[in-house]
Amino acid sequence: MKLSEEQIHRYSRQIILPGIGGKGQRKLAEAKVFIMGAGGLGSPAALYLAAAGVGTIGLADSDRVELSNLQRQILHRTCDVGFPKVESGKKTLESLNPEVIVKIYPERVTSANAREMIKDYDLVLDGSDNFPTRFLVNDACYFEKKTLISGAILRFEGQLSTFKPHANGPCYRCLLPEPPLPGHVPSCQEAGVLGAVAGIIGLFQANEALKEILGIGQSMTGRFLLFNALNLSFDEMKIQKNPRCPLCGEHPTIKELVQYSLSCPTQDIASLQISPKI
Ligand SMILES: [Zn+2]
């Protein structure tokens, strides 16, 4: 495809960057990114990917906009309260960049539809806020050989990693083989979250997605970032493929998608007890 005059103008500040150029901009236009969750992480990620000219964005969320979402879920406006998040998100993204195709998935992701949802996309951003969805997305990405850019937030902290088990990197289950028991970790609803922290981690996810599409910089695969907003500190640990991983290990026990109970309270990976002092 050839970039139009208007496209060259719209994206001029990034087209001039080393490693992008017209070729990179065309890669972005042809790219398809699936975003799980139009919430605190998905909102900033989707906005910046649309602004950058990512050609197709898939947005999946079964919730409706609530007043308490607006403190951090910046895809939505006060007038959107009560409407499905994917519709509100699509409207906002299209008003920002009408060139972007926004496909919406208002249904809950399940073991029956997860692989079908992501199979036509190049990469997946996980901005879900509960463990059943997080594991489902990880497993679906593994079976469909999709790169997964995972973010998580709670209170004043955030985490980020990229999982590429199809390229010999670890998967999410290499870190945490099974979801924690319901009630063992607090949710954002119970513990709170600072909106700016959601913005920071969501934009890190968008940044990693752009790097993966463009093939520039150093991937976050095999690396796990922990961010603390109060100290403004970053810790990073190396993570490796776990040979005992039940999904991508040497003797996998998981051969198909597992449906964990969605009735358990909303939880967040941010409570994962992994020492950053490595
Ligand atoms: Zn694994």
Coordinates of C-alpha atoms and ligand atoms in Angstrom, one line a residue:
M1 CA 0.0 0.0 0.0
K2 CA 1.0 3.6 -0.6
L3 CA 0.7 6.3 2.0
S4 CA -1.5 9.2 1.1
E5 CA -0.5 12.8 1.5
E6 CA -2.8 13.1 4.5
Q7 CA -1.3 10.0 6.1
I8 CA 2.2 11.3 5.6
H9 CA 1.1 14.5 7.2
R10 CA -0.8 12.8 10.1
Y11 CA 2.1 10.5 11.0
S12 CA 5.0 12.8 10.0
R13 CA 6.5 13.0 13.6
Q14 CA 7.0 9.3 13.7
I15 CA 7.7 8.7 10.1
I16 CA 10.9 10.7 10.5
L17 CA 12.1 8.5 13.3
P18 CA 14.9 6.1 12.6
G19 CA 13.6 2.5 12.2
I20 CA 10.1 3.7 11.2
G21 CA 9.9 5.7 8.0
G22 CA 7.3 5.1 5.4
K23 CA 8.0 1.3 5.5
G24 CA 7.3 1.2 9.3
Q25 CA 4.2 3.3 8.9
R26 CA 2.8 0.8 6.3
K27 CA 3.6 -2.0 8.7
L28 CA 1.5 -0.2 11.3
A29 CA -1.3 0.3 8.9
E30 CA -1.3 -3.4 8.1
A31 CA -1.1 -4.5 11.7
K32 CA -3.9 -6.1 13.6
V33 CA -3.9 -5.8 17.4
F34 CA -6.4 -7.4 19.8
I35 CA -7.0 -5.7 23.1
M36 CA -8.6 -7.7 25.9
G37 CA -10.5 -5.2 28.1
A38 CA -11.5 -1.6 27.3
G39 CA -10.7 -0.6 30.9
G40 CA -7.8 1.0 32.7
L41 CA -5.0 -0.6 30.6
G42 CA -6.9 -1.1 27.3
S43 CA -8.0 2.5 27.2
P44 CA -4.6 4.3 27.0
A45 CA -3.2 1.4 24.9
A46 CA -6.0 1.6 22.4
L47 CA -5.9 5.4 22.1
Y48 CA -2.1 5.5 21.4
L49 CA -2.2 2.6 19.0
A50 CA -5.1 4.2 17.1
A51 CA -3.2 7.5 17.1
A52 CA -0.1 5.8 15.7
G53 CA -2.1 4.4 12.8
V54 CA -2.4 0.7 13.7
G55 CA -4.7 -0.4 11.0
T56 CA -7.0 -2.8 12.8
I57 CA -7.8 -2.8 16.6
G58 CA -10.0 -5.5 18.1
L59 CA -11.6 -4.4 21.4
A60 CA -13.2 -7.1 23.7
D61 CA -15.1 -6.2 26.8
S62 CA -18.5 -7.4 28.1
D63 CA -19.0 -4.7 30.6
R64 CA -20.9 -1.4 30.5
V65 CA -19.3 1.9 31.4
E66 CA -19.8 2.8 35.1
L67 CA -19.2 6.2 36.8
S68 CA -16.4 4.7 38.9
N69 CA -14.5 3.6 35.7
L70 CA -14.0 7.2 34.5
Q71 CA -11.2 7.9 37.0
R72 CA -8.8 5.8 34.8
Q73 CA -10.6 4.3 31.8
I74 CA -10.1 7.3 29.5
L75 CA -11.7 5.8 26.4
H76 CA -15.0 6.6 28.0
R77 CA -16.8 9.9 28.8
T78 CA -19.4 10.8 31.4
C79 CA -22.1 10.6 28.7
D80 CA -21.1 7.0 28.0
V81 CA -22.1 5.7 31.4
G82 CA -24.5 2.8 31.0
F83 CA -23.4 2.0 27.4
P84 CA -21.3 -1.0 26.4
K85 CA -17.6 -0.2 26.8
V86 CA -16.7 -1.6 23.4
E87 CA -19.2 0.8 21.7
S88 CA -18.0 3.8 23.7
G89 CA -14.4 2.8 22.9
K90 CA -15.0 2.4 19.2
K91 CA -16.6 5.8 19.1
T92 CA -13.7 7.4 20.8
L93 CA -11.0 5.7 18.7
E94 CA -12.8 6.5 15.4
S95 CA -13.1 10.1 16.4
L96 CA -9.4 10.2 17.1
N97 CA -8.4 8.4 13.9
P98 CA -11.1 7.5 11.3
E99 CA -8.6 5.4 9.3
V100 CA -8.5 2.7 12.0
I101 CA -10.8 -0.2 11.7
V102 CA -12.2 -1.0 15.2
K103 CA -13.7 -4.4 15.6
I104 CA -15.7 -5.0 18.8
Y105 CA -16.4 -8.0 20.9
P106 CA -19.1 -7.3 23.5
E107 CA -19.3 -10.9 24.7
R108 CA -17.5 -12.4 27.6
V109 CA -14.3 -14.3 26.6
T110 CA -14.7 -18.1 27.2
S111 CA -12.9 -21.3 26.4
A112 CA -15.3 -21.6 23.5
N113 CA -14.6 -18.3 21.8
A114 CA -11.1 -17.2 22.9
R115 CA -9.1 -18.7 20.1
E116 CA -11.6 -17.7 17.4
M117 CA -11.5 -14.1 18.8
I118 CA -7.7 -13.7 18.5
K119 CA -6.8 -15.9 15.6
D120 CA -6.8 -13.1 12.9
Y121 CA -4.7 -10.7 14.9
D122 CA -0.9 -10.3 14.9
L123 CA -0.6 -9.7 18.6
V124 CA -2.6 -9.5 21.8
L125 CA -2.6 -7.0 24.6
D126 CA -4.0 -8.3 27.8
G127 CA -5.6 -5.6 30.0
S128 CA -8.0 -7.9 31.8
D129 CA -8.7 -7.5 35.5
N130 CA -9.2 -11.1 36.6
F131 CA -7.3 -14.3 36.6
P132 CA -9.7 -16.5 34.7
T133 CA -9.5 -14.2 31.7
R134 CA -5.8 -13.7 32.1
F135 CA -5.2 -17.5 31.9
L136 CA -7.6 -17.9 29.1
V137 CA -5.9 -15.2 27.0
N138 CA -2.4 -16.7 27.8
D139 CA -3.5 -20.2 26.8
A140 CA -5.3 -19.0 23.7
C141 CA -2.2 -17.0 22.6
Y142 CA -0.1 -20.1 23.2
F143 CA -2.3 -22.3 21.0
E144 CA -2.6 -19.7 18.3
K145 CA 1.1 -18.7 18.5
K146 CA 0.4 -15.1 19.1
T147 CA 2.7 -12.7 21.0
L148 CA 1.1 -11.6 24.2
I149 CA 1.8 -8.3 25.9
S150 CA 0.6 -8.5 29.4
G151 CA 0.1 -5.7 31.9
A152 CA -1.3 -5.5 35.4
I153 CA -2.0 -2.8 38.0
L154 CA -3.0 -2.6 41.6
R155 CA -2.9 0.4 44.0
F156 CA 0.3 2.3 43.1
E157 CA 2.0 -0.6 41.3
G158 CA 2.2 -2.1 37.9
Q159 CA 3.7 -5.0 36.0
L160 CA 4.6 -5.7 32.4
S161 CA 6.0 -8.5 30.3
T162 CA 5.8 -9.9 26.8
F163 CA 5.2 -13.6 26.3
K164 CA 6.3 -15.5 23.2
P165 CA 6.4 -19.2 23.9
H166 CA 6.3 -19.8 20.2
A167 CA 9.7 -18.1 19.9
N168 CA 11.2 -20.0 22.8
G169 CA 10.2 -17.4 25.4
P170 CA 8.3 -18.1 28.6
C171 CA 4.5 -18.0 28.9
Y172 CA 2.4 -16.6 31.8
R173 CA 2.0 -20.1 33.2
C174 CA 5.8 -20.4 33.4
L175 CA 5.6 -17.8 36.1
L176 CA 2.3 -18.8 37.7
P177 CA 1.2 -22.3 36.7
E178 CA -2.4 -22.0 38.0
P179 CA -4.7 -19.2 39.1
P180 CA -4.6 -18.3 42.8
L181 CA -7.5 -19.4 44.8
P182 CA -10.4 -17.0 44.8
G183 CA -10.2 -14.4 47.6
H184 CA -6.5 -14.8 48.1
V185 CA -5.7 -11.7 46.2
P186 CA -7.4 -8.3 46.3
S187 CA -9.0 -6.7 43.3
C188 CA -8.8 -3.0 42.2
Q189 CA -12.3 -2.7 43.4
E190 CA -11.2 -3.8 46.9
A191 CA -7.7 -2.3 47.0
G192 CA -8.0 0.7 44.6
V193 CA -5.8 1.8 41.8
L194 CA -4.3 5.2 40.8
G195 CA -5.6 6.1 37.3
A196 CA -2.2 7.4 36.3
V197 CA -0.6 4.0 37.1
A198 CA -3.1 2.4 34.7
G199 CA -2.1 5.0 32.1
I200 CA 1.6 4.3 32.5
I201 CA 1.4 0.5 32.3
G202 CA -1.2 0.7 29.4
L203 CA 1.2 2.9 27.5
F204 CA 4.1 0.6 28.2
Q205 CA 1.9 -2.1 26.6
A206 CA 1.2 0.1 23.6
N207 CA 4.9 0.9 23.3
E208 CA 5.8 -2.7 23.3
A209 CA 3.2 -3.5 20.7
L210 CA 4.6 -0.8 18.4
K211 CA 8.1 -2.2 18.9
E212 CA 6.9 -5.7 18.1
I213 CA 5.1 -4.6 14.9
L214 CA 8.0 -2.4 13.8
G215 CA 10.7 -4.9 14.8
I216 CA 12.7 -2.2 16.6
G217 CA 14.3 -2.1 20.1
Q218 CA 14.5 -4.8 22.6
S219 CA 11.5 -7.0 23.3
M220 CA 10.2 -7.5 26.8
T221 CA 10.1 -11.3 26.3
G222 CA 12.0 -13.0 29.1
R223 CA 11.8 -9.8 31.1
F224 CA 9.4 -8.9 33.8
L225 CA 9.0 -5.2 34.8
L226 CA 7.8 -4.1 38.2
F227 CA 6.8 -0.4 38.6
N228 CA 6.2 1.4 41.8
A229 CA 4.6 4.8 41.3
L230 CA 5.1 6.1 44.9
N231 CA 8.9 5.7 44.7
L232 CA 8.9 6.1 41.0
S233 CA 11.1 3.0 40.8
F234 CA 11.5 0.2 38.3
D235 CA 12.7 -3.3 39.0
E236 CA 13.3 -5.9 36.4
M237 CA 13.8 -9.6 36.6
K238 CA 14.7 -12.1 34.1
I239 CA 12.2 -14.9 33.5
Q240 CA 12.8 -18.1 31.7
K241 CA 10.8 -20.8 30.0
N242 CA 9.9 -23.3 32.8
P243 CA 10.4 -26.9 31.6
R244 CA 7.7 -27.9 34.1
C245 CA 5.2 -25.4 32.7
P246 CA 1.8 -27.2 32.4
L247 CA 1.2 -25.4 29.1
C248 CA 4.5 -24.9 27.2
G249 CA 6.8 -27.2 29.2
E250 CA 8.4 -30.5 28.2
H251 CA 5.5 -32.5 29.4
P252 CA 2.4 -30.3 29.0
T253 CA -0.8 -31.4 30.8
I254 CA -2.9 -28.6 29.3
K255 CA -4.0 -29.6 25.8
E256 CA -6.9 -27.3 25.3
L257 CA -8.4 -24.1 26.8
V258 CA -9.4 -24.3 30.5
Q259 CA -12.5 -22.5 31.7
Y260 CA -11.8 -21.2 35.2
S261 CA -14.8 -20.1 37.2
L262 CA -15.7 -16.5 36.5
S263 CA -17.8 -16.4 39.7
C264 CA -14.7 -15.8 41.7
P265 CA -14.1 -12.2 42.7
T266 CA -12.1 -10.0 40.5
Q267 CA -8.4 -10.4 41.1
D268 CA -5.2 -9.0 39.9
I269 CA -1.8 -10.3 39.0
A270 CA -0.2 -7.4 40.9
S271 CA -0.5 -9.3 44.1
L272 CA 1.6 -12.1 42.7
Q273 CA 4.3 -12.8 45.3
I274 CA 7.4 -12.5 43.1
S275 CA 10.4 -10.9 44.7
P276 CA 11.7 -8.1 42.5
K277 CA 15.1 -8.3 44.2
I278 CA 16.6 -10.6 41.6
Ligands
ZN1 ZN 4.9 -21.8 29.9

